[in-house]
Short mmCIF file of C-alpha atoms and ligand atoms in Angstrom, two decimals:
data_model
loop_
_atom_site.label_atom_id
_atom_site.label_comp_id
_atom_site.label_asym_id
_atom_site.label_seq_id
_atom_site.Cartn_x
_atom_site.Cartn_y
_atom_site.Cartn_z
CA UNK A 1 -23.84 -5.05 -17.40
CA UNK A 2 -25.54 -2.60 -14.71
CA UNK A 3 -23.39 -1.13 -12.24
CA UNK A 4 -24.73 0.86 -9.29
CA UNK A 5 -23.21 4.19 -8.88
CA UNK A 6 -20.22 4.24 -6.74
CA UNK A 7 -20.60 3.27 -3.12
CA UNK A 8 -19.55 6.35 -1.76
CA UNK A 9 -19.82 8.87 -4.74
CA UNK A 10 -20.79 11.70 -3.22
CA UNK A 11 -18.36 11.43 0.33
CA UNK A 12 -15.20 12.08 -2.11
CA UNK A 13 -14.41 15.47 -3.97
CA UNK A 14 -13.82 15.53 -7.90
CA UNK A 15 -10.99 17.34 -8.90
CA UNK A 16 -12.14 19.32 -12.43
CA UNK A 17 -10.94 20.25 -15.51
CA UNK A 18 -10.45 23.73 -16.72
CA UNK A 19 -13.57 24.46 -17.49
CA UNK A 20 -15.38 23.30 -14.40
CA UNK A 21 -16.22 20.05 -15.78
CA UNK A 22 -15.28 16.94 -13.15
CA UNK A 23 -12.99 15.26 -14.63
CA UNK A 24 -12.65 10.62 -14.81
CA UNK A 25 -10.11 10.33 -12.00
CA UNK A 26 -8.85 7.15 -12.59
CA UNK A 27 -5.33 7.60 -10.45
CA UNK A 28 -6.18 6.22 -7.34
CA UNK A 29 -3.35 3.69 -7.58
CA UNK A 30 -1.09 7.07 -6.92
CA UNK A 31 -3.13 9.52 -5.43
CA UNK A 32 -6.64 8.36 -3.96
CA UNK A 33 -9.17 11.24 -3.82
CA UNK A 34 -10.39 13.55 -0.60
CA UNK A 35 -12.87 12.29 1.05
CA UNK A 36 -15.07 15.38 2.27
CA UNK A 37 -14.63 14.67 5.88
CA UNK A 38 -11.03 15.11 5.67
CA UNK A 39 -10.85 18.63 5.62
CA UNK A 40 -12.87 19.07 8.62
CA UNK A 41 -11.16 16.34 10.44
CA UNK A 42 -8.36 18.34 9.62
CA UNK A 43 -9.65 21.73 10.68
CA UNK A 44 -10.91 20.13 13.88
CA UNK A 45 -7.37 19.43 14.71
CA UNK A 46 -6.44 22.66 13.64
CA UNK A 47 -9.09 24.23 15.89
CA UNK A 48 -7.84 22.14 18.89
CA UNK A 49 -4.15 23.25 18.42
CA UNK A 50 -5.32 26.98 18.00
CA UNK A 51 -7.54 26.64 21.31
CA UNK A 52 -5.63 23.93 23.29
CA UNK A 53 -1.85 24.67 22.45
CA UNK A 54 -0.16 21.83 24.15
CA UNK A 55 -2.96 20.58 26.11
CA UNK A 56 -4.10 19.12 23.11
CA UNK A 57 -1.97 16.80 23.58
CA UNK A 58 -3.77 14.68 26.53
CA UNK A 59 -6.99 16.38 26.87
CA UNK A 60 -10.70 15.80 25.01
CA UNK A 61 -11.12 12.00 25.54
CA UNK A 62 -14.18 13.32 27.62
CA UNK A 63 -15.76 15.21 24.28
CA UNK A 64 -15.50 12.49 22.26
CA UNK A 65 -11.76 13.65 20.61
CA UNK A 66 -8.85 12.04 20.48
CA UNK A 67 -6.01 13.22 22.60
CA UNK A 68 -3.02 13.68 20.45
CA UNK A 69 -1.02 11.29 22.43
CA UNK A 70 -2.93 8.67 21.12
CA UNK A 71 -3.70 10.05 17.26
CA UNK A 72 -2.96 6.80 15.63
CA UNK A 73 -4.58 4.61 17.78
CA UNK A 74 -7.84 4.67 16.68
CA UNK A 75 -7.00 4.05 12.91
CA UNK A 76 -5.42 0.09 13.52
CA UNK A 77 -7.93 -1.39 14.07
CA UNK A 78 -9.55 -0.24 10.52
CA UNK A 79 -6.23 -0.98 9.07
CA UNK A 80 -6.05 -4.62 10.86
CA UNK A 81 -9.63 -5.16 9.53
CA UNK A 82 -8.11 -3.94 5.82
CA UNK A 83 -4.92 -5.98 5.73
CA UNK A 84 -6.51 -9.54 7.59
CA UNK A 85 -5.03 -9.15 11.02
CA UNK A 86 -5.13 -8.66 14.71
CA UNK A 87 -5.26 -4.96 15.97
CA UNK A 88 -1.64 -5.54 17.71
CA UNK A 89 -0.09 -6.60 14.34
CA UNK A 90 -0.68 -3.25 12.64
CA UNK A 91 0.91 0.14 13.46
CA UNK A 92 0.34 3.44 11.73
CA UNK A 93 3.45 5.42 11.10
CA UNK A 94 5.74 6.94 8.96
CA UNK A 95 5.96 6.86 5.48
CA UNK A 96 6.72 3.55 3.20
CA UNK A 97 9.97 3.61 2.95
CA UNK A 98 10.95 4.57 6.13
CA UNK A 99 8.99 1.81 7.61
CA UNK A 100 10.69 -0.97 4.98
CA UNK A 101 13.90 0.29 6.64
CA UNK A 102 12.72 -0.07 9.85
CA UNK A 103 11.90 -3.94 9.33
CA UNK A 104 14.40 -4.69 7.05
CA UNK A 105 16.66 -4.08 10.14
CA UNK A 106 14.89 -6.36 11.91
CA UNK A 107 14.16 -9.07 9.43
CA UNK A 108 16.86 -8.44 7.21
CA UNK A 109 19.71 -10.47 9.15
CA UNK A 110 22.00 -12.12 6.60
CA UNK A 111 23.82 -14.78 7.66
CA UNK A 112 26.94 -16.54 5.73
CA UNK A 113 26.21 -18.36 2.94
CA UNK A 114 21.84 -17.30 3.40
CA UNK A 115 22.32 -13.69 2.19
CA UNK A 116 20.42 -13.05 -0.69
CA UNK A 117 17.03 -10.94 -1.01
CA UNK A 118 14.80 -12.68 -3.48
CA UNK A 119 12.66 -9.77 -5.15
CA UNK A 120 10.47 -8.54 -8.15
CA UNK A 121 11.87 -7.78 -11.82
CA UNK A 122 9.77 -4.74 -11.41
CA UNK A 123 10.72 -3.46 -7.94
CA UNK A 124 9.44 -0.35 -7.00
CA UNK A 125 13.08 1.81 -7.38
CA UNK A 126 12.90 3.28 -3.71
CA UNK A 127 12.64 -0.39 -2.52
CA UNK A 128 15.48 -1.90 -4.47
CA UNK A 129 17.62 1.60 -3.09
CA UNK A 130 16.22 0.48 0.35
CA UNK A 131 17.74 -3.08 -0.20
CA UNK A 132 20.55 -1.97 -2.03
CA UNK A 133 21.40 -0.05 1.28
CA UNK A 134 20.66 -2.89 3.38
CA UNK A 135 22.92 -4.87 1.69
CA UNK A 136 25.55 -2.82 2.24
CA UNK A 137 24.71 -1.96 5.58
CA UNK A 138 25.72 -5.68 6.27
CA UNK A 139 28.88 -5.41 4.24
CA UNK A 140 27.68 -7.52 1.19
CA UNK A 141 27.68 -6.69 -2.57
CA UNK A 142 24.33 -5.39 -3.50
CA UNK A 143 24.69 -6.54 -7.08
CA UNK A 144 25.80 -10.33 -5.15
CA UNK A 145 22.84 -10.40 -3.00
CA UNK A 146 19.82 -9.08 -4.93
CA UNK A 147 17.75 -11.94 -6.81
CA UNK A 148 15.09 -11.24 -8.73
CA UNK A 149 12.32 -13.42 -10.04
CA UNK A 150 10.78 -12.54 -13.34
CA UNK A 151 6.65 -13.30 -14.96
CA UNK A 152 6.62 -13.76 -18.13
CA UNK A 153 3.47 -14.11 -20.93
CA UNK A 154 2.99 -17.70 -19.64
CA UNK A 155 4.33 -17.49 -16.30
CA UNK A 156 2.74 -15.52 -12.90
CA UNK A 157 4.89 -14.16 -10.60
CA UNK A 158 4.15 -16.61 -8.32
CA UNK A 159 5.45 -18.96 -10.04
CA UNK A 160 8.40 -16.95 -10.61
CA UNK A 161 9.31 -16.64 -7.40
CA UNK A 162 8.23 -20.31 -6.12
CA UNK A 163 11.06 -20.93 -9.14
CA UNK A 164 13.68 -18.83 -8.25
CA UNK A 165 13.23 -20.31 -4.39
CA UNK A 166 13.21 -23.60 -5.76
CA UNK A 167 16.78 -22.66 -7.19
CA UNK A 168 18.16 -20.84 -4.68
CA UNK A 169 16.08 -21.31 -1.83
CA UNK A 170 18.75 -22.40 1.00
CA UNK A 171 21.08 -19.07 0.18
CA UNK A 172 17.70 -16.86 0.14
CA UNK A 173 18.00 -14.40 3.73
CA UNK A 174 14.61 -12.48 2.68
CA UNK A 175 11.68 -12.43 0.26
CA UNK A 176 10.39 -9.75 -0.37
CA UNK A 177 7.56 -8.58 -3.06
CA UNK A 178 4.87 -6.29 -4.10
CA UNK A 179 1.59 -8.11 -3.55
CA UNK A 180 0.05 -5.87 -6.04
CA UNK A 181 2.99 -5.72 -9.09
CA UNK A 182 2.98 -1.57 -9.64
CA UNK A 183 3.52 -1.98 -13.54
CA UNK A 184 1.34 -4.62 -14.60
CA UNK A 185 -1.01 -4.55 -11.64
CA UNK A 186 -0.55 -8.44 -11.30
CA UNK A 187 -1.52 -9.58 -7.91
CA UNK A 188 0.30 -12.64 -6.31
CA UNK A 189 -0.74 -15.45 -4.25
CA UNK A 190 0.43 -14.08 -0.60
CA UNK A 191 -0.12 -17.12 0.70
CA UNK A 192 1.62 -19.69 -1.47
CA UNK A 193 4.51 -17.14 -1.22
CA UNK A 194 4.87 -16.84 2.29
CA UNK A 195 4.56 -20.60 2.49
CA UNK A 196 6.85 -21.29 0.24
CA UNK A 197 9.77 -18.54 1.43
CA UNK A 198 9.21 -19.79 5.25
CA UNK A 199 9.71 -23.44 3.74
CA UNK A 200 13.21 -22.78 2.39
CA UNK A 201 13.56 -20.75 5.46
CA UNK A 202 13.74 -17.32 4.31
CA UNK A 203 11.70 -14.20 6.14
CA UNK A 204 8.82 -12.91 3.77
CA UNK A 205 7.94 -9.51 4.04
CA UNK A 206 5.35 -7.55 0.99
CA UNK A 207 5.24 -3.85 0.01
CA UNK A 208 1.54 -3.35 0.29
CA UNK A 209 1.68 0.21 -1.47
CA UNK A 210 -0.78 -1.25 -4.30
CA UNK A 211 -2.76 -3.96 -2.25
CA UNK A 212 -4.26 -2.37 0.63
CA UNK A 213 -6.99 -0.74 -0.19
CA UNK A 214 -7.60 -2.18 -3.26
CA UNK A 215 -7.66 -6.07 -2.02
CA UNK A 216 -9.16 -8.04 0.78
CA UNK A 217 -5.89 -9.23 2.67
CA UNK A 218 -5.40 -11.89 5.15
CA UNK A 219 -1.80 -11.50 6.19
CA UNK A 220 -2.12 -12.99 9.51
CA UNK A 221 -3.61 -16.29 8.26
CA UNK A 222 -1.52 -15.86 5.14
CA UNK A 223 1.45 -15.53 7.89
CA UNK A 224 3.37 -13.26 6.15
CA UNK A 225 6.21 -11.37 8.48
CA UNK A 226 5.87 -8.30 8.16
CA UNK A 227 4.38 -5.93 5.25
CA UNK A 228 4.63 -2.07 5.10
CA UNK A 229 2.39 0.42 2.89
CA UNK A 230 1.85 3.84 2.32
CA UNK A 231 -1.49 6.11 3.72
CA UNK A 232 -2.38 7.79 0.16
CA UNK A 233 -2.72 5.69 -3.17
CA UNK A 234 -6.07 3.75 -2.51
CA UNK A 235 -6.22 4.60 1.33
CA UNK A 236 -7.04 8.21 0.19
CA UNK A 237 -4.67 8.81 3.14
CA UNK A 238 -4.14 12.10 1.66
CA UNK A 239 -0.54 13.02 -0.34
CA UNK A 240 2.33 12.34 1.89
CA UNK A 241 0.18 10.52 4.07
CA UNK A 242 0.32 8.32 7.17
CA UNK A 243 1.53 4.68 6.02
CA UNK A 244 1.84 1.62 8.24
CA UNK A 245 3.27 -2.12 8.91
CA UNK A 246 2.14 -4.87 9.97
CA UNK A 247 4.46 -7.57 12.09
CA UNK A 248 3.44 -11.44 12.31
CA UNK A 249 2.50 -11.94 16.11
CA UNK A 250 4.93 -14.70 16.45
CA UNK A 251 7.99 -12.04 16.68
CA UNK A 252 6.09 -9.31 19.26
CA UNK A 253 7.95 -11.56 21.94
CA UNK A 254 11.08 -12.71 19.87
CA UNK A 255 13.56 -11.32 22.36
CA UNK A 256 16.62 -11.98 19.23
CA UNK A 257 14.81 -9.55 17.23
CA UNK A 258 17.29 -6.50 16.32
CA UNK A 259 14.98 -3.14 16.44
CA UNK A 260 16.03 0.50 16.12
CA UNK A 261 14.13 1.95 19.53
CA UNK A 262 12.52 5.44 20.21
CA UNK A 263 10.17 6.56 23.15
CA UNK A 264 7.24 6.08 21.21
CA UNK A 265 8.30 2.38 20.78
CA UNK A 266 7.30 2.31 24.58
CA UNK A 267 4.51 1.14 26.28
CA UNK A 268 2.12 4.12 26.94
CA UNK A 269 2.76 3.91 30.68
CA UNK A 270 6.58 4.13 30.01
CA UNK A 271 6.61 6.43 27.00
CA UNK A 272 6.81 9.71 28.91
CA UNK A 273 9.63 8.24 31.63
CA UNK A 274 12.34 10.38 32.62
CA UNK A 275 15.65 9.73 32.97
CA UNK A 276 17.19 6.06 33.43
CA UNK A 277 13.44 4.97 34.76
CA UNK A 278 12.70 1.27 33.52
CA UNK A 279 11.03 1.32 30.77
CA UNK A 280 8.18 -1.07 29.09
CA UNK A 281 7.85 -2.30 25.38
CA UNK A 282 5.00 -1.55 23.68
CA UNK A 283 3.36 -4.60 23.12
CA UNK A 284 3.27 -5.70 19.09
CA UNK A 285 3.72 -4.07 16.16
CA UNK A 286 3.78 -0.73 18.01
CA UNK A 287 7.09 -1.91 19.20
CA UNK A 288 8.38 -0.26 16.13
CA UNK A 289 7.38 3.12 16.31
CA UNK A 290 9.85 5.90 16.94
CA UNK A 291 8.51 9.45 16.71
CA UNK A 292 4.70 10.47 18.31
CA UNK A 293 2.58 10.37 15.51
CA UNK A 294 1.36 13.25 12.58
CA UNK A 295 -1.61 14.26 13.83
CA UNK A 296 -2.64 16.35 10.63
CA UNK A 297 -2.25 13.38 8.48
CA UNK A 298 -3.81 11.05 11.04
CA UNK A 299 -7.33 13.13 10.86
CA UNK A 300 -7.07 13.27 7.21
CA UNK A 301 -6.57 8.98 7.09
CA UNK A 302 -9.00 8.34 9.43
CA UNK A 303 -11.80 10.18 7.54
CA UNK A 304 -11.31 7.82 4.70
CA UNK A 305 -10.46 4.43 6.65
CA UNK A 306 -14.25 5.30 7.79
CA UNK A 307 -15.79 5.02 4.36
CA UNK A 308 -14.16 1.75 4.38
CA UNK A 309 -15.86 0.54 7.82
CA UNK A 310 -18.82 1.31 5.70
CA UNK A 311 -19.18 -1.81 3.68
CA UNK A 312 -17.94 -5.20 3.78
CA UNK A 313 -14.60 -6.33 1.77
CA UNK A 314 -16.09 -8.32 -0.21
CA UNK A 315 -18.47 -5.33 -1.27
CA UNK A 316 -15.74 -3.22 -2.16
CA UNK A 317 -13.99 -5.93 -3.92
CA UNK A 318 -17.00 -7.25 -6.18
CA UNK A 319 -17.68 -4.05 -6.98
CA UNK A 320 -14.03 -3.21 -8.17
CA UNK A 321 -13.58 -6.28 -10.16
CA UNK A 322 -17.32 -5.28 -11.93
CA UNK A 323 -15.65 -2.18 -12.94
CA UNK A 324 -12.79 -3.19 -13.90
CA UNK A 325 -14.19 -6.01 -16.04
CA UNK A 326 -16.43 -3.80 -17.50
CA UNK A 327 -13.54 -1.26 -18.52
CA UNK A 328 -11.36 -4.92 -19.91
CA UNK A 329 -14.38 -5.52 -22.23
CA UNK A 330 -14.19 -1.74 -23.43
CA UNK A 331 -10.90 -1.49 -24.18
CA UNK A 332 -10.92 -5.19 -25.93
CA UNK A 333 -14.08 -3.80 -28.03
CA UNK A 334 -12.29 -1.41 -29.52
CA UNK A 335 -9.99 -3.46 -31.09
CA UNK A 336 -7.05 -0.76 -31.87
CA UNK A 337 -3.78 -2.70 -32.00
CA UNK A 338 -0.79 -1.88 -30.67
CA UNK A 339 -3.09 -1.02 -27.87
CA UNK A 340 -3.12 -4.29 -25.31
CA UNK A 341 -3.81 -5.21 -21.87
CA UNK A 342 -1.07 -6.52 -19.84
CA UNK A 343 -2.89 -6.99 -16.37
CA UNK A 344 -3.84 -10.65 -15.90
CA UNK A 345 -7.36 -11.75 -16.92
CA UNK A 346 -8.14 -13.66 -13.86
CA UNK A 347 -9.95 -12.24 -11.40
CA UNK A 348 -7.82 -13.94 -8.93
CA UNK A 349 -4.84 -12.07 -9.94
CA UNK A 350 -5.77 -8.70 -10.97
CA UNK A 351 -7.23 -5.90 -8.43
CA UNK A 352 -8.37 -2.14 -9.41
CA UNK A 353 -5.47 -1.58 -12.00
CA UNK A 354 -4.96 -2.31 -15.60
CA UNK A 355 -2.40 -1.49 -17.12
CA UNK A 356 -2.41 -1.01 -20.94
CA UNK A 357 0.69 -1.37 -23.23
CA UNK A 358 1.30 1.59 -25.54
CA UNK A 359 4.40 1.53 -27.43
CA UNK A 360 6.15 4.67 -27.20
CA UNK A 361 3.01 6.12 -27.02
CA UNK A 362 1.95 6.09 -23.16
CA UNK A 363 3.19 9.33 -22.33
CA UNK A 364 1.36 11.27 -24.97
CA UNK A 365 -1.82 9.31 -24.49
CA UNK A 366 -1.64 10.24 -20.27
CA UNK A 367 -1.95 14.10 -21.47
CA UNK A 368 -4.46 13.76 -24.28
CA UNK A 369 -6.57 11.99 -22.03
CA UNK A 370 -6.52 14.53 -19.42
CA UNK A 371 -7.49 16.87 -22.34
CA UNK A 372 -10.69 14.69 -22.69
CA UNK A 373 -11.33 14.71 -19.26
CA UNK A 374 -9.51 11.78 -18.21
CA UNK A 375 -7.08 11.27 -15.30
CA UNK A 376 -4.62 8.10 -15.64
CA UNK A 377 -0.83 8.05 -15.77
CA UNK A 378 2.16 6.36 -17.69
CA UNK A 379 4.87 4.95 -16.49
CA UNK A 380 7.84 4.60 -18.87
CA UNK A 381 7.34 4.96 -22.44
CA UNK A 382 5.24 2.10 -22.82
CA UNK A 383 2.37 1.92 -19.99
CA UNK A 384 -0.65 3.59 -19.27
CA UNK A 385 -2.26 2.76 -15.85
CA UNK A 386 -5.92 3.14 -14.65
CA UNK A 387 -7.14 2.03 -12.17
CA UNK A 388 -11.08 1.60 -10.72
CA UNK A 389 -11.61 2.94 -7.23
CA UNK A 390 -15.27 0.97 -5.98
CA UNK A 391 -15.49 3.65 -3.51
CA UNK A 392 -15.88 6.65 -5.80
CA UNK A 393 -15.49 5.19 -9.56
CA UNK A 394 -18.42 3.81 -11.25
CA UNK A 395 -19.52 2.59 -14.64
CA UNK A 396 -19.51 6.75 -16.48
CA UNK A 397 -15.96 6.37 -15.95
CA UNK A 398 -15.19 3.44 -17.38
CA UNK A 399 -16.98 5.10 -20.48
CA UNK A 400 -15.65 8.40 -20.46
CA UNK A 401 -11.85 6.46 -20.94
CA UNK A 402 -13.60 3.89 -23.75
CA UNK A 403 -14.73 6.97 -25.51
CA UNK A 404 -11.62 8.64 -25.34
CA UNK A 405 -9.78 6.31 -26.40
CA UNK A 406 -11.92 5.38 -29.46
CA UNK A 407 -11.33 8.63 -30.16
CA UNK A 408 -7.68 9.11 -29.77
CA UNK A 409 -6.54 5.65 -31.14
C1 LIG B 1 4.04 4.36 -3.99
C2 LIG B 1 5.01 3.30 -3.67
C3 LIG B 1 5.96 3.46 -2.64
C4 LIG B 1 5.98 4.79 -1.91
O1 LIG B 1 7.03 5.04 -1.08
P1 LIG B 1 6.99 6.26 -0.03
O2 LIG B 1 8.05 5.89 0.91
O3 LIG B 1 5.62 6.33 0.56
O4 LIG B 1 7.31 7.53 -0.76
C5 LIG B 1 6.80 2.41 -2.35
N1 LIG B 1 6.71 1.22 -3.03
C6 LIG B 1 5.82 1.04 -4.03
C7 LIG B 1 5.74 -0.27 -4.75
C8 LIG B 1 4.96 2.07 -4.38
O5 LIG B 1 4.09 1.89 -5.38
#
């Protein structure tokens, strides 16, 4: 197979080795590269403080800049187009966890005997903390409430869970899932999950943190609840970056909906009222902010989220799933057992990501790689990820790890 070089090669920077040499950055599942416009985005914004102090603030719509007031603004609709959904459903904020607490409050409402929070085996740990928390919050028994539904070889995790709800589905308060499985980069069927959680009537929420970015999403038409991510694993968001949410439009008027408020969770108009003035929702998903928004991080996102706007979805996507084929026959070529794939062979259910089991031996292979120019990383003892960006990976990549690997194994 031919591949093209990567779409946007030459828009990201490479970190390098030691000796100068660029390295195979295959890490984008934890740390997506720069793109080159962010640090001038950034330094814009730096400028503008330096030259504006706090006028910065509401001035420069006239030049073409974006008043600070307003930093996030321009990036949902490029993160609507990413996740499948309106711009009013998506809101740029915060940081992943922060927003899952944030929903959870409001769609986290146990009720009696409907308590329990159906999740992943695999659950990333500062999401099961975040539920643990939640659960308490209400006065239950974390170790009462918290479900979890389980792939095995011959069984997805869709299936898991459409199991588990079959069993417990009338005592089920939440579902909630990552659509792209961190460990084994399994992806699940958003859809038939949300269906089938809103069926036994649970909420459905997903922890994006893997999908967007790396997937075409559709959570609007999927009708998912609500979903949160983070700004800088394949949104190249930059580290610590700007995450987001995403709320179903059916709630943005669902005056029983429990919400933790701030000013910035006020309409524009009413944001800036003094006093015991009347105030005004924001309309949406913005609803949920609380604090105006990092405009450092914000310049550094939207730099990226416009190499996105760049080609279609289903560009990107083809493109990934080339690559990532490509680096499945590679790896199967070489034939070096204990060394196996775990990700799913189906296109359907894999994205970027595959994850490799390496007995005791995943830890040890993450640095020798790096010593033959390689970037990946383990998690646990047993797994090695890597993952294939479309946007700046391409086909010397995939090589460079089949090589090494020959090598090493
Ligand atoms: C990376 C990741 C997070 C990150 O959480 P932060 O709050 O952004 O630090 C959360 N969940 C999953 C599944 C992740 O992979």
């Amino acid at each position: 197979m031919t591949l093209q070089p990567a779409l946007a090669h030459d828009a990201f920077c490479r970190p390098l080795a030691a000796d100068g040499q660029s390295l195979s950055y295959l890490c984008g599942h934890s740390l997506g590269l720069a793109p080159r416009a962010a640090a001038e985005r950034v330094a814009h914004e730096m400028h503008r403080w330096a030259t504006l102090g706090v006028r910065g603030h509401f001035e420069g719509a006239d030049r073409g800049d974006t008043p600070w007031a307003q930093a996030s603004e321009p990036l949902r609709a490029p993160l609507a187009r990413l996740v499948g959904a309106s711009v009013d459903e998506v809101v740029a904020m915060n940081s992943l966890s922060v927003n899952l607490h944030l929903l959870l409050l409001s769609f986290f409402r146990p009720q009696g005997a409907r308590s329990r929070v159906l999740l992943g085996r695999h659950a990333f740990p500062s999401d099961r903390l975040a539920l643990e928390s939640q659960c308490r919050l209400h006065g239950l028994d974390p170790a009462a409430c918290l479900v979890e539904a389980q792939a095995t070889e011959g069984v997805s995790m869709t299936d898991a869970v459409l199991r588990e709800l079959h069993r417990h589905g009338e005592r089920v308060a939440l579902v909630w899932l990552d659509a792209v499985d961190y460990t084994t980069g399994e992806v699940v069927d958003i859809g038939r999950v949300a269906r089938a959680a809103q069926a036994a009537g649970a909420r459905v929420g997903f922890d994006l943190a893997h999908a967007i970015g790396n997937l075409p999403l559709a959570l609007s038409e999927d009708g998912v609840d609500f979903a949160v991510w983070c700004g800088y694993k394949y949104l190249n968001g930059g580290p610590g970056g700007l995450g987001g949410a995403f709320v179903h439009r059916r709630f943005h008027d669902d005056a029983q909906l429990q919400r933790l408020e701030g000013w910035w969770g006020q309409a524009a108009g009413s944001r800036f009222a003094w006093g015991q003035q009347p105030r005004e929702r924001e309309p949406g998903a913005g609803a949920w902010q609380l604090s105006n928004p990092p405009v450092l991080a914000a310049a550094a996102l939207a730099a990226s989220l416009e190499l996105f706007d760049r080609f279609p979805a289903s560009t990107w996507r083809a493109r990934s799933l080339a690559l990532t084929a490509l680096a499945r026959d590679s790896i199967e070529a070489l034939d070096r057992p204990p060394l196996r794939i775990l990700t799913p062979a189906d296109p359907a259910r894999r994205g970027s990501q595959l994850s490799l089991d390496l007995p005791g031996q995943a830890v040890a292979m993450e640095h020798a790689l790096l010593r033959h120019g390689v970037v990946c990383d383990a998690r646990g003892a047993n797994i090695l990820r890597v993952s294939f960006c479309p946007l700046y990976n391409d086909a010397d990549d995939v090589r460079a790890l089949a090589q090494a690997l020959e090598q090493l194994l």
